[in-house]
N, CA, C and O atoms as a DFTB+ gen file, in Angstrom:
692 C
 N C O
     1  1       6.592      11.004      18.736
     2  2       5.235      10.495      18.659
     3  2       4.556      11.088      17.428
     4  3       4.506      12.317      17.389
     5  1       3.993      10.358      16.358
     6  2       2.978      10.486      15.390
     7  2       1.747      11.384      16.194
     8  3       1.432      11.372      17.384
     9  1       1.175      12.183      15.018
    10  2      -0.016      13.052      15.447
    11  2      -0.751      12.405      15.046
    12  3      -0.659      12.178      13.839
    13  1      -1.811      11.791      15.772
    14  2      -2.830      11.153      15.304
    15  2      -4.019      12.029      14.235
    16  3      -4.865      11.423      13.577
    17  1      -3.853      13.699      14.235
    18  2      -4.297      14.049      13.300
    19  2      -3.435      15.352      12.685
    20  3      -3.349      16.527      13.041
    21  1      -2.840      14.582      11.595
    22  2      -2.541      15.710      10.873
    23  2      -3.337      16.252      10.053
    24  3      -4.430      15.785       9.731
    25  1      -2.693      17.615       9.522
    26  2      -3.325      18.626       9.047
    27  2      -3.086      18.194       7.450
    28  3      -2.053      17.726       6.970
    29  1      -4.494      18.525       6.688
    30  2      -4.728      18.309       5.438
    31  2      -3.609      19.173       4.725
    32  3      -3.071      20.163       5.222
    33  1      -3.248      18.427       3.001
    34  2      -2.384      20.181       2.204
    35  2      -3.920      20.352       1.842
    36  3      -5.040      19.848       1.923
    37  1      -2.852      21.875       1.192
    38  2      -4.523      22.735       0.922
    39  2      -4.387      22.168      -0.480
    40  3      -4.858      22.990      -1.265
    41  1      -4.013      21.286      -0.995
    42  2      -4.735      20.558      -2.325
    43  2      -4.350      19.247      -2.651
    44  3      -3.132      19.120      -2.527
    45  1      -4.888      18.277      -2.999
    46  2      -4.357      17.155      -3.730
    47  2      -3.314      17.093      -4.401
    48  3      -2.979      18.114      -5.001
    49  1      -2.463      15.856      -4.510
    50  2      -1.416      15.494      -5.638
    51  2      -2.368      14.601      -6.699
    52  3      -3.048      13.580      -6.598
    53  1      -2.080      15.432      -7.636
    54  2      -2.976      14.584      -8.630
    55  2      -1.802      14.088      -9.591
    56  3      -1.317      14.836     -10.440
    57  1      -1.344      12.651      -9.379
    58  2      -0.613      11.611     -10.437
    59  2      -0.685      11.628     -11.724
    60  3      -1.789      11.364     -12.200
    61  1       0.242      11.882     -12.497
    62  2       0.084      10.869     -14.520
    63  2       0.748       9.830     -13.884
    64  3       1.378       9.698     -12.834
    65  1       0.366       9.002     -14.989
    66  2       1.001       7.987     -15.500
    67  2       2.705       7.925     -15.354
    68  3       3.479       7.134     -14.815
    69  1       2.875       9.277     -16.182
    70  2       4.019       9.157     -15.984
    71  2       4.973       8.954     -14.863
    72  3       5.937       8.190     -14.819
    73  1       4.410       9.995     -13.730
    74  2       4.991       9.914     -12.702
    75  2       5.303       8.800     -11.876
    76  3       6.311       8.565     -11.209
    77  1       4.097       8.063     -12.067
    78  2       4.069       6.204     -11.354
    79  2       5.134       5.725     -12.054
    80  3       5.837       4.892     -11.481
    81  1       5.339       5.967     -12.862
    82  2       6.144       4.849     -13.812
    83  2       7.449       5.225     -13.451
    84  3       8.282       4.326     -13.329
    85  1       7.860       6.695     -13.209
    86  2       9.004       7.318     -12.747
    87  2       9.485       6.672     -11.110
    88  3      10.627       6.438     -10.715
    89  1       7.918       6.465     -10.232
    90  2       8.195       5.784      -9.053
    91  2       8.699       4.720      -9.150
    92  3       9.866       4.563      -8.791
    93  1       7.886       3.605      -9.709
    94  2       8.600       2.535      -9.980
    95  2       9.893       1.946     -10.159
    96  3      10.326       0.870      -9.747
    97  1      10.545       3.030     -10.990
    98  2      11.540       3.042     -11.495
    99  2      12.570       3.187     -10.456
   100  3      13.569       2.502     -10.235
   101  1      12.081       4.289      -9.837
   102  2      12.682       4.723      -8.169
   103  2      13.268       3.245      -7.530
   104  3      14.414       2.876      -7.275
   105  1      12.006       2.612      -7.400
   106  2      11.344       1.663      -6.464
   107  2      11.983       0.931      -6.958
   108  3      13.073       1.028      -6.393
   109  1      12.044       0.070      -7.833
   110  2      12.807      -0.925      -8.361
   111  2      14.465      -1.583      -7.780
   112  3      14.924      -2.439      -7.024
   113  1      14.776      -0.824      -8.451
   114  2      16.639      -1.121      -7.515
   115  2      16.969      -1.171      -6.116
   116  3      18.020      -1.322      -5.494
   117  1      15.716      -0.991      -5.793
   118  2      15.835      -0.832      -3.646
   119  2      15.660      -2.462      -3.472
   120  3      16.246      -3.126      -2.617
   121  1      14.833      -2.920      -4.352
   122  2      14.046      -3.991      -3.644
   123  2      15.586      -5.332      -4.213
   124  3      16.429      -5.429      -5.105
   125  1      15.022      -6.258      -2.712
   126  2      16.019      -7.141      -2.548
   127  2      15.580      -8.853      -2.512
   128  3      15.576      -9.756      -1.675
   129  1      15.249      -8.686      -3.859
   130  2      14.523     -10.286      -4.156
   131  2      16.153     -11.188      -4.367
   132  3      17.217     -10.622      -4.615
   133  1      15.999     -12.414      -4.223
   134  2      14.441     -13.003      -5.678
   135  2      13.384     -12.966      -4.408
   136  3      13.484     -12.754      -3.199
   137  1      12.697     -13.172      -4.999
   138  2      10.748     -13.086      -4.320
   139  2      10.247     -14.477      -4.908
   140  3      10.491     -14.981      -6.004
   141  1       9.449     -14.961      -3.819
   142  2       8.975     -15.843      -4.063
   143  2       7.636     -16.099      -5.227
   144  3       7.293     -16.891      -6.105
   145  1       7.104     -14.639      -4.439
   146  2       5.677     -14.352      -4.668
   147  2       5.605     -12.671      -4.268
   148  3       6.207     -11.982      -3.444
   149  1       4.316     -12.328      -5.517
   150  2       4.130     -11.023      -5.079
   151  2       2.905     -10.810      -4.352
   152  3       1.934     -11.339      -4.893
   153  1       2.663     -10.171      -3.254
   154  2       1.064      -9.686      -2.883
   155  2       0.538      -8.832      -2.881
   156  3       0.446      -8.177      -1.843
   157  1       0.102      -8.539      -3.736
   158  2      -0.902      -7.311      -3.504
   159  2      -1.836      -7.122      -2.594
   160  3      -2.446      -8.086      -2.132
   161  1      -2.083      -5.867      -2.207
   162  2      -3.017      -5.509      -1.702
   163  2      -4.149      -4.715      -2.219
   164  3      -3.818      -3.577      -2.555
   165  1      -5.753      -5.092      -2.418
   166  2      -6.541      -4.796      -3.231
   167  2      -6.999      -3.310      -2.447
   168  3      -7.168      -3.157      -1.238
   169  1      -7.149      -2.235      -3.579
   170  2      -6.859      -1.700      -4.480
   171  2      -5.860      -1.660      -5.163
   172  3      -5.291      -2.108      -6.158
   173  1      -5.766      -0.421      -3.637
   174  2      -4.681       0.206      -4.437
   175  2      -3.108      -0.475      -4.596
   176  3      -2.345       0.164      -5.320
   177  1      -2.773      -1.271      -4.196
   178  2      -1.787      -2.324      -4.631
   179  2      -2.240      -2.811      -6.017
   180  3      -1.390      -2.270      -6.724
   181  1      -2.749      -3.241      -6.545
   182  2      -3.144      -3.836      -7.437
   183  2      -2.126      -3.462      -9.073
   184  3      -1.544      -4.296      -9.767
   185  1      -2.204      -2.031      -9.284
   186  2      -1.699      -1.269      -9.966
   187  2      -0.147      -1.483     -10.030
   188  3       0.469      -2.375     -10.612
   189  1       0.215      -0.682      -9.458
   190  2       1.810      -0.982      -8.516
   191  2       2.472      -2.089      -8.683
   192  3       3.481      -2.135      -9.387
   193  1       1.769      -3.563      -7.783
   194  2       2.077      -4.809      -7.637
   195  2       1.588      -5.216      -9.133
   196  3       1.339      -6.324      -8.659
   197  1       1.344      -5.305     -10.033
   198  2       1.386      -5.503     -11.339
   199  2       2.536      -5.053     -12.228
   200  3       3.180      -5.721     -13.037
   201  1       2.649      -3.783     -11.901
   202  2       3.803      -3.349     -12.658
   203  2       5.139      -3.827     -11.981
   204  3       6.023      -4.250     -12.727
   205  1       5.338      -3.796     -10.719
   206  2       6.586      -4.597     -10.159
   207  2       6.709      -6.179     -10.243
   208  3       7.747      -6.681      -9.812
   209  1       5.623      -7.073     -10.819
   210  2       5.552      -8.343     -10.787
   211  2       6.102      -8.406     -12.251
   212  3       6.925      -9.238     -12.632
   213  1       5.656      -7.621     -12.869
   214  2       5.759      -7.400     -14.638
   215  2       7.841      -7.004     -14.584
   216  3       8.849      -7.409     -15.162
   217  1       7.625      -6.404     -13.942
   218  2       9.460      -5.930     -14.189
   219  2      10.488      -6.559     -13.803
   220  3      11.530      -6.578     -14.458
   221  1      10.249      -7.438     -12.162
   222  2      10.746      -8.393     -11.817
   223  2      10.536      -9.888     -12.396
   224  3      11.189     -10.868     -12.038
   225  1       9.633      -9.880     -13.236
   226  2       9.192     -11.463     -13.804
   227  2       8.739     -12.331     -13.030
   228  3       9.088     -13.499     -13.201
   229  1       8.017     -12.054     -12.180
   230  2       7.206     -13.028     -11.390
   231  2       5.754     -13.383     -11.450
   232  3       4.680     -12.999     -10.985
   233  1       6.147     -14.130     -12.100
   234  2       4.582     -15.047     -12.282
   235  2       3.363     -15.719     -11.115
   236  3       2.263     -16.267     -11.173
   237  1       4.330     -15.288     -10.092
   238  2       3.281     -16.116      -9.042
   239  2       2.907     -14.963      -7.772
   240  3       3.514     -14.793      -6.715
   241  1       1.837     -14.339      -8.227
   242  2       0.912     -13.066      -7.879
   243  2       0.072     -13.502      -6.973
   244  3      -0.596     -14.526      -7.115
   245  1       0.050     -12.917      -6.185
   246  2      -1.240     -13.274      -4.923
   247  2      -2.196     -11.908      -4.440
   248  3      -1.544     -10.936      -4.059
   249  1      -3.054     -11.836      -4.438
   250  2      -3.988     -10.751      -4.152
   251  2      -4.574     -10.568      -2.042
   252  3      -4.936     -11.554      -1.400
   253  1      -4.532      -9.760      -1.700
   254  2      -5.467      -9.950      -0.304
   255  2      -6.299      -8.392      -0.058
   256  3      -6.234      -7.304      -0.629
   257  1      -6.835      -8.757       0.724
   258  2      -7.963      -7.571       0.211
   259  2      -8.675      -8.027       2.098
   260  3      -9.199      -9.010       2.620
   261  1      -8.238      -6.531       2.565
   262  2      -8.699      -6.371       3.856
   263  2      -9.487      -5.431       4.106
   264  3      -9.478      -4.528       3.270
   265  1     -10.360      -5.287       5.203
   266  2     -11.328      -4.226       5.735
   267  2     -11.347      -4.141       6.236
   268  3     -11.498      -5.217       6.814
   269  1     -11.250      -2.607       7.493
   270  2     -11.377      -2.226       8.866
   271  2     -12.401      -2.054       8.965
   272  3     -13.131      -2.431       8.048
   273  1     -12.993      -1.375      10.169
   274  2     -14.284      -1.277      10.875
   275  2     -14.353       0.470       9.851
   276  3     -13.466       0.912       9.120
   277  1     -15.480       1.000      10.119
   278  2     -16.079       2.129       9.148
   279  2     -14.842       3.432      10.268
   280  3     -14.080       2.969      11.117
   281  1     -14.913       4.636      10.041
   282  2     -14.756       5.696       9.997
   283  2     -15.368       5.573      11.817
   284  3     -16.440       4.981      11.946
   285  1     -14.703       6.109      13.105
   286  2     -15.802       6.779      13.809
   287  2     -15.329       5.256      15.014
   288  3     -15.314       5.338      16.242
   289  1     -15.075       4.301      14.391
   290  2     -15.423       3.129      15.530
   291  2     -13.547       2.884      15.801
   292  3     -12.706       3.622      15.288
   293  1     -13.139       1.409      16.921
   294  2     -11.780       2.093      17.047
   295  2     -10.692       1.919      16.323
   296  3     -10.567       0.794      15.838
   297  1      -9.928       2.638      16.120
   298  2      -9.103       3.047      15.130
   299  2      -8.099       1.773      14.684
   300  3      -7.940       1.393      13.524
   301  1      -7.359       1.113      16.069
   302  2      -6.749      -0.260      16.149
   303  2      -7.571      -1.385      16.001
   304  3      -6.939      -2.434      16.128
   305  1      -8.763      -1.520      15.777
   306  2      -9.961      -2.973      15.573
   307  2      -8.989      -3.521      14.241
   308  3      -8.424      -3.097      13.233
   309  1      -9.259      -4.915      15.101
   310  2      -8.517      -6.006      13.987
   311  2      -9.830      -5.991      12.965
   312  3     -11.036      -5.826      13.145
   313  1      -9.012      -6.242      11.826
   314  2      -9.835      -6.171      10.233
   315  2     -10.578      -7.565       9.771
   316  3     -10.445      -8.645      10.345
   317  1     -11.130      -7.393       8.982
   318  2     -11.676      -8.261       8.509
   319  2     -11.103      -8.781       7.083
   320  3     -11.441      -8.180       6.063
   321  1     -10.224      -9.913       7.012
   322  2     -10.024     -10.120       5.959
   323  2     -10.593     -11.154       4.500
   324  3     -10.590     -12.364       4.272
   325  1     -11.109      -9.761       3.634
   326  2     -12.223     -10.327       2.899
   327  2     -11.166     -11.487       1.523
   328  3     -11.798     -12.401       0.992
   329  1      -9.766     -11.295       1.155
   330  2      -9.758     -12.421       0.414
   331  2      -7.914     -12.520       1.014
   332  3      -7.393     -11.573       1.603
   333  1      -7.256     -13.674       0.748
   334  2      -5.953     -13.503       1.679
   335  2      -5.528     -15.002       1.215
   336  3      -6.318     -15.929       1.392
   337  1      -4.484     -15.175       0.725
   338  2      -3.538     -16.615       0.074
   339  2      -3.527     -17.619       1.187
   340  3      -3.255     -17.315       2.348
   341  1      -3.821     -18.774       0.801
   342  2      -3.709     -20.212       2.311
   343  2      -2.650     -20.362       2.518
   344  3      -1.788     -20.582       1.667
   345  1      -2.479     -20.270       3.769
   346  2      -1.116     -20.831       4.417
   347  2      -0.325     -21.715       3.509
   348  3       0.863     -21.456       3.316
   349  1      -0.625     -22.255       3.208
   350  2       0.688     -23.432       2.188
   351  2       1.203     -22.750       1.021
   352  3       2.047     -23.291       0.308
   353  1       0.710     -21.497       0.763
   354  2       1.122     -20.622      -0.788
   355  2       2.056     -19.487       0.163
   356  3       2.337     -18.469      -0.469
   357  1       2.432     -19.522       1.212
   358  2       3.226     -18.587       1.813
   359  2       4.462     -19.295       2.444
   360  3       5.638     -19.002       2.225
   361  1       3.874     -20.531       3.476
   362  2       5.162     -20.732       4.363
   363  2       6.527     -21.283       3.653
   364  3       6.752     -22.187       2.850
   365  1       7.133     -20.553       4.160
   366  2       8.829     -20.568       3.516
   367  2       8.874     -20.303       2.142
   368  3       9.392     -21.040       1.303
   369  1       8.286     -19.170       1.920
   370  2       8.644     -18.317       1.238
   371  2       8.870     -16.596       1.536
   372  3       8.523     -15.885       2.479
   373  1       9.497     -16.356       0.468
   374  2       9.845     -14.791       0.429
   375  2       8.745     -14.102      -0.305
   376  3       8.438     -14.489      -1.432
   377  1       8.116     -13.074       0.284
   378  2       6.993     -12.511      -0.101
   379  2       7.173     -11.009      -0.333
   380  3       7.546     -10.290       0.595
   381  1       6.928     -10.542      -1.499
   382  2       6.977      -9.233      -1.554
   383  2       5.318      -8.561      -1.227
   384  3       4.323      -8.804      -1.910
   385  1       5.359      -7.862      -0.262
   386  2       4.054      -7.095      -0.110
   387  2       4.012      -5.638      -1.136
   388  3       4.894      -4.881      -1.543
   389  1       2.528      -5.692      -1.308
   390  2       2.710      -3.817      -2.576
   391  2       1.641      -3.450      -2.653
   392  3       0.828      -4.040      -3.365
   393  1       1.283      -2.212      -1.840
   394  2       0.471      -1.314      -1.723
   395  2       0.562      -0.390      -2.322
   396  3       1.634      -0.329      -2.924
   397  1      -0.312       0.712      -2.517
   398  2       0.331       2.078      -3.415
   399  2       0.964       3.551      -2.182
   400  3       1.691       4.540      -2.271
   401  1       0.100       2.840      -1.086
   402  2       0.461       3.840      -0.169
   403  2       0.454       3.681       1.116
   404  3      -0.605       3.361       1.657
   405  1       1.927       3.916       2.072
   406  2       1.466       3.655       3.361
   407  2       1.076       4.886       4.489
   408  3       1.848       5.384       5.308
   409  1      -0.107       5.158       4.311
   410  2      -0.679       6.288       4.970
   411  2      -0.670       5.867       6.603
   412  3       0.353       6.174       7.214
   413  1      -1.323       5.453       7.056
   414  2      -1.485       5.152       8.652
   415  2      -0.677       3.571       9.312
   416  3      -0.467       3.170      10.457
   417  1      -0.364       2.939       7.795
   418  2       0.325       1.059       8.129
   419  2      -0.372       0.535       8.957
   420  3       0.176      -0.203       9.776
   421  1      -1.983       0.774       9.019
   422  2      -2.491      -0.446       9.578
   423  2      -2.592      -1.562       8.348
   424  3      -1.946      -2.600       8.488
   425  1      -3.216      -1.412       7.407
   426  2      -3.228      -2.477       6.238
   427  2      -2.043      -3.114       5.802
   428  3      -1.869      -4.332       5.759
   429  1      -1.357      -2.368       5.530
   430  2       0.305      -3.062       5.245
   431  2       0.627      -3.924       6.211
   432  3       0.602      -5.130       5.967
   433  1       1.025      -3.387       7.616
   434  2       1.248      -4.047       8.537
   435  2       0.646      -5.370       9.144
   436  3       1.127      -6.317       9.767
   437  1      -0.820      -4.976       8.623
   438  2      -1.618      -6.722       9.203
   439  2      -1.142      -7.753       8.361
   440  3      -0.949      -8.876       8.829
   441  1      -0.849      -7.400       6.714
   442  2      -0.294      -8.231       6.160
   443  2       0.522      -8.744       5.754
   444  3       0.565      -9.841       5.196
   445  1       1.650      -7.696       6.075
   446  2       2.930      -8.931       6.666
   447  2       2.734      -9.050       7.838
   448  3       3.770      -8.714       8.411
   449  1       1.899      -9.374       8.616
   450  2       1.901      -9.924       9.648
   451  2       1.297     -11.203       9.818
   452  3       1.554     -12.124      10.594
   453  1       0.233     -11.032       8.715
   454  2      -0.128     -12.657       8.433
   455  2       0.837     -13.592       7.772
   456  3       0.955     -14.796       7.998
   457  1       1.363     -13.017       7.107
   458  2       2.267     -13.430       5.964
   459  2       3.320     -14.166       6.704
   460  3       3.711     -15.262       6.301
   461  1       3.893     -13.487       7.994
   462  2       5.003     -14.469       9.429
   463  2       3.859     -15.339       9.762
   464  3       3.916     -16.568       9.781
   465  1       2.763     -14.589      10.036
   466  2       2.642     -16.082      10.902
   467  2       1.841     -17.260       9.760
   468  3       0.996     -18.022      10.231
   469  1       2.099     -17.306       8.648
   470  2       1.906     -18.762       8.209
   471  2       3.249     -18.853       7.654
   472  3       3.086     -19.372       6.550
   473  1       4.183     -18.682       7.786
   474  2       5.241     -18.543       8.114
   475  2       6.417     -18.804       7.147
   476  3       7.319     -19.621       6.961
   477  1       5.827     -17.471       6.546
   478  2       6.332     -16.523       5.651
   479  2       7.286     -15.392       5.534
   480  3       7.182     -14.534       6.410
   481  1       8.197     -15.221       4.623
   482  2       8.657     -14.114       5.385
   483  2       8.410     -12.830       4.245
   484  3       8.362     -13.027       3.031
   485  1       8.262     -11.445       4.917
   486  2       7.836     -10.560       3.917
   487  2       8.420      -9.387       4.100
   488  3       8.937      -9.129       5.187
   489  1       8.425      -8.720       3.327
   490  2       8.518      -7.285       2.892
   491  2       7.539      -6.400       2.213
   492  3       6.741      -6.469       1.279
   493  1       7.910      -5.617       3.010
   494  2       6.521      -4.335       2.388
   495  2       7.371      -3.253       1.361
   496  3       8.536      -2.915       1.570
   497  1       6.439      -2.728       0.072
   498  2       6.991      -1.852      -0.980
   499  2       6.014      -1.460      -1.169
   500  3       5.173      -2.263      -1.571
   501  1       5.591       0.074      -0.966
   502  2       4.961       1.341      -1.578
   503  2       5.074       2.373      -2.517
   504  3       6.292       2.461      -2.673
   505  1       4.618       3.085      -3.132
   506  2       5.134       3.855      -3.958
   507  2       5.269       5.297      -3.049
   508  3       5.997       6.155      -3.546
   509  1       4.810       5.516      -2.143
   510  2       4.181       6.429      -1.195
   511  2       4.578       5.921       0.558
   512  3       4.371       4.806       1.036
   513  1       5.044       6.835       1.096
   514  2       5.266       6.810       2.504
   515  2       4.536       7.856       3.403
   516  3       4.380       8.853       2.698
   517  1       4.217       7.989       4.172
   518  2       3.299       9.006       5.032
   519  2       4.006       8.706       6.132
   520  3       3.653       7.639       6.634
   521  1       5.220       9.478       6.906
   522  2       5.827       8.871       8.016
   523  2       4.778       9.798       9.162
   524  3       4.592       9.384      10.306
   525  1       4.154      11.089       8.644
   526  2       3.383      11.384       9.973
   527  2       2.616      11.099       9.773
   528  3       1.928      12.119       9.807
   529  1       1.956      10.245       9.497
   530  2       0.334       9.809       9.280
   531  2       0.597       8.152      10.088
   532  3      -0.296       7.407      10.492
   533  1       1.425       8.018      10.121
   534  2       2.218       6.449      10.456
   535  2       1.503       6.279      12.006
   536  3       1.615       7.176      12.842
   537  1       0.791       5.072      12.265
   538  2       0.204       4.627      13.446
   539  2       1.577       3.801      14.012
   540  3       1.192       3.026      14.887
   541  1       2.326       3.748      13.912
   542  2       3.443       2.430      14.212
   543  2       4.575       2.879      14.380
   544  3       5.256       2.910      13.355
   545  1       5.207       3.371      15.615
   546  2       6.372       3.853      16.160
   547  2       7.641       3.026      15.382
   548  3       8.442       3.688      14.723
   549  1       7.746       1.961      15.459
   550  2       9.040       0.904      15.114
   551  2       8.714       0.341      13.769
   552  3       9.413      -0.591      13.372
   553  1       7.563       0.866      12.877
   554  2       7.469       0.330      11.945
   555  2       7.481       1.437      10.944
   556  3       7.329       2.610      11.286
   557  1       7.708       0.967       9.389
   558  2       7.312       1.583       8.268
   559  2       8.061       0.909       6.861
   560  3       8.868      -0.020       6.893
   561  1       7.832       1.250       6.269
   562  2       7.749       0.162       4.730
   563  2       9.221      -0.478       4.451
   564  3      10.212       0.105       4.889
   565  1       9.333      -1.583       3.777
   566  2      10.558      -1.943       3.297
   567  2      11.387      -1.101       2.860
   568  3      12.376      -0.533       3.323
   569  1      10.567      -1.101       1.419
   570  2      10.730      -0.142       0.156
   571  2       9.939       1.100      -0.131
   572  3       8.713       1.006      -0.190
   573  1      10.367       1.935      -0.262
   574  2       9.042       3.217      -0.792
   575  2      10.144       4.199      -2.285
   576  3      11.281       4.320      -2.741
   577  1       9.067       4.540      -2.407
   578  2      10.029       5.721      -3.992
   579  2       9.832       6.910      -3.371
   580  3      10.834       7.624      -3.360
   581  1       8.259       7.630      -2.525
   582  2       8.275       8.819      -2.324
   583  2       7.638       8.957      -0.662
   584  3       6.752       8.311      -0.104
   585  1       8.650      10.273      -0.088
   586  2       7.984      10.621       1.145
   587  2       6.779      11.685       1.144
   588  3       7.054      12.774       0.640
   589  1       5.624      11.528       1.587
   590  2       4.984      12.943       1.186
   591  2       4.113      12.814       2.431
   592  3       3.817      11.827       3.105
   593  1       3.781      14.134       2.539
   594  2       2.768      14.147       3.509
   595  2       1.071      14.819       3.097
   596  3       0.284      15.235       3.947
   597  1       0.857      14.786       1.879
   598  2      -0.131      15.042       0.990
   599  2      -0.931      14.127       0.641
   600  3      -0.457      12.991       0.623
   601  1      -2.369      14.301       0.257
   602  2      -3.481      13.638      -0.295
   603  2      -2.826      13.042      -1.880
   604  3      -2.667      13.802      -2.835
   605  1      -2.602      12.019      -1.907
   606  2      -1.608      11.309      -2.959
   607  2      -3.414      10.538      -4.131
   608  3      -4.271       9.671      -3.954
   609  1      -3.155      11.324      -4.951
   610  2      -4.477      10.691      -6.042
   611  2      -4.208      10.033      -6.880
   612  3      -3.863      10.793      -7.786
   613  1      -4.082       8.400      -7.412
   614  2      -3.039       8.401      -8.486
   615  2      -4.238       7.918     -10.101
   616  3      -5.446       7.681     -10.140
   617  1      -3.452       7.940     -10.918
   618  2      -4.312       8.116     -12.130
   619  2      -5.317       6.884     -12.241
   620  3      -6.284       7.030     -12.988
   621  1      -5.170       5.743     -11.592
   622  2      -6.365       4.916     -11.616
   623  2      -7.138       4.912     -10.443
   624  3      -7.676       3.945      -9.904
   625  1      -7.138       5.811     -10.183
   626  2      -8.828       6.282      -9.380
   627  2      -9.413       7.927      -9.866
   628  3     -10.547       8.375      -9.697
   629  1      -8.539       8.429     -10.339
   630  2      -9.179       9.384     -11.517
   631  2     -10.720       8.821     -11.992
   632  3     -11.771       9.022     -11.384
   633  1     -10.579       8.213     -12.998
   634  2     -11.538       7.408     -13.228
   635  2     -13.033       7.324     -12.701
   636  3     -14.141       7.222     -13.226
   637  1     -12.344       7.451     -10.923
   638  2     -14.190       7.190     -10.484
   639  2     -14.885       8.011     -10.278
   640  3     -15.691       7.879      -9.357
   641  1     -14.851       9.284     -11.111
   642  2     -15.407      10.109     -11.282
   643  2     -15.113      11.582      -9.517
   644  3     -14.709      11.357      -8.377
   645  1     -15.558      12.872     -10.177
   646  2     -15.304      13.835      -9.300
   647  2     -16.315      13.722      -7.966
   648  3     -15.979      14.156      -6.864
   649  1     -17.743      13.006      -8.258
   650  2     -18.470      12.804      -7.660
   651  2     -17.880      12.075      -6.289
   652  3     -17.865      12.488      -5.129
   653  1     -17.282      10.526      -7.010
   654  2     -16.894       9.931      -6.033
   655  2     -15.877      10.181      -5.338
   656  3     -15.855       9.664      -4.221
   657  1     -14.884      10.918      -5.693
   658  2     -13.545      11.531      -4.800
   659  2     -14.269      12.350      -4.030
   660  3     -14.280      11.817      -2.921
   661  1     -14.829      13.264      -3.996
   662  2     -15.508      14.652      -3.148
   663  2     -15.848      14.012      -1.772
   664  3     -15.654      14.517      -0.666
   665  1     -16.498      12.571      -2.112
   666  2     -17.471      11.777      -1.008
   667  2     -16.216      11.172      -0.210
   668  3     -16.515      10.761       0.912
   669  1     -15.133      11.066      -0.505
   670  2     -14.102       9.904       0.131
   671  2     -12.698      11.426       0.407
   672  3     -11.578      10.931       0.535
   673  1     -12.694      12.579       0.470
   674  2     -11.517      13.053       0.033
   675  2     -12.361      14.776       0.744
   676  3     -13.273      15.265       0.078
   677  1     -11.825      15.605       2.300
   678  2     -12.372      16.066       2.349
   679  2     -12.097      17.370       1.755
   680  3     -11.042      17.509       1.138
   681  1     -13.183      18.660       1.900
   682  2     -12.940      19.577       1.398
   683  2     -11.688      20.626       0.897
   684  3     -11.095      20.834       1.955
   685  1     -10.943      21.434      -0.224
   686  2      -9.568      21.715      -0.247
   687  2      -9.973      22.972      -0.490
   688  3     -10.742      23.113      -1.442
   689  1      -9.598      24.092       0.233
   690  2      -9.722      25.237      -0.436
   691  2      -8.755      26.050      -1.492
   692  3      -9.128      27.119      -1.974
């Protein structure tokens, strides 16, 4: 059984560039296309699923972009999905899913789950695995490059300043 709360490291992984690119690289030769289509998942997919659409040559990119309920309310509440490909751009096809990280697989998981039922078939690829952070006994990613059980920061959210990590990322001594 998953701990529904694990214990923080006492510091962040803070990502280069380089290192993503080293994942990728990881990541790459696992995966078992051809692919129909790639999907990202907005954010942090975005990054990732760009560079694997770019390496595999696939031109036909799809974005979805989901939201759970806030912090505090219940943990399993079905999401709200704010943007997500129409059924006819999925069924009977092969779908690569790409997140940057599967921390808890509720997000991953809803979306290959939409992805069957318009009846699709998919695979999930992360750069990042969190198997104790994992809400999902029988589940976890297709593909991944790294196992960690650490606060994973990667260089494009650097960017949003120290302010905004502090507010989203709790205290490290």
């Amino acid at each position: 059984m998953t701990n529904p709360n694990p214990t923080m490291p006492s510091a962040p992984d803070f990502l280069s560039w380089q290192e993503v690119e080293k994942l990728i690289d990881y990541l790459l030769p696992q995966l078992r296309g051809p692919y129909d289509a790639l999907l990202m998942v907005t954010r942090g997919g975005i990054v990732p699923g760009g560079l694997i659409a770019e390496a595999l040559e696939l031109t036909y990119v799809l974005t979805a972009a989901v939201q759970f309920p806030e912090a505090g309310q219940a943990r399993l509440a079905w999401p709200t999905f704010l943007q997500f490909p129409e059924e006819r751009l999925l069924r009977d096809k092969k779908i690569l899913v790409v997140d940057d990280i599967w921390a808890n697989g509720r997000t991953i998981t809803t979306v290959k789950g939409r992805v069957v039922a318009a009846g699709g078939r998919a695979e999930a690829a992360v750069l990042h695995y969190k198997p104790g952070s994992n809400l999902f006994r029988e589940a976890g990613p297709d593909y991944y490059a790294a196992v960690t059980d650490r606060f994973v920061v990667y260089p494009w959210e650097i960017q949003r300043g120290p302010d905004e990590f502090n507010t989203r990322v709790p205290q490290f001594n």
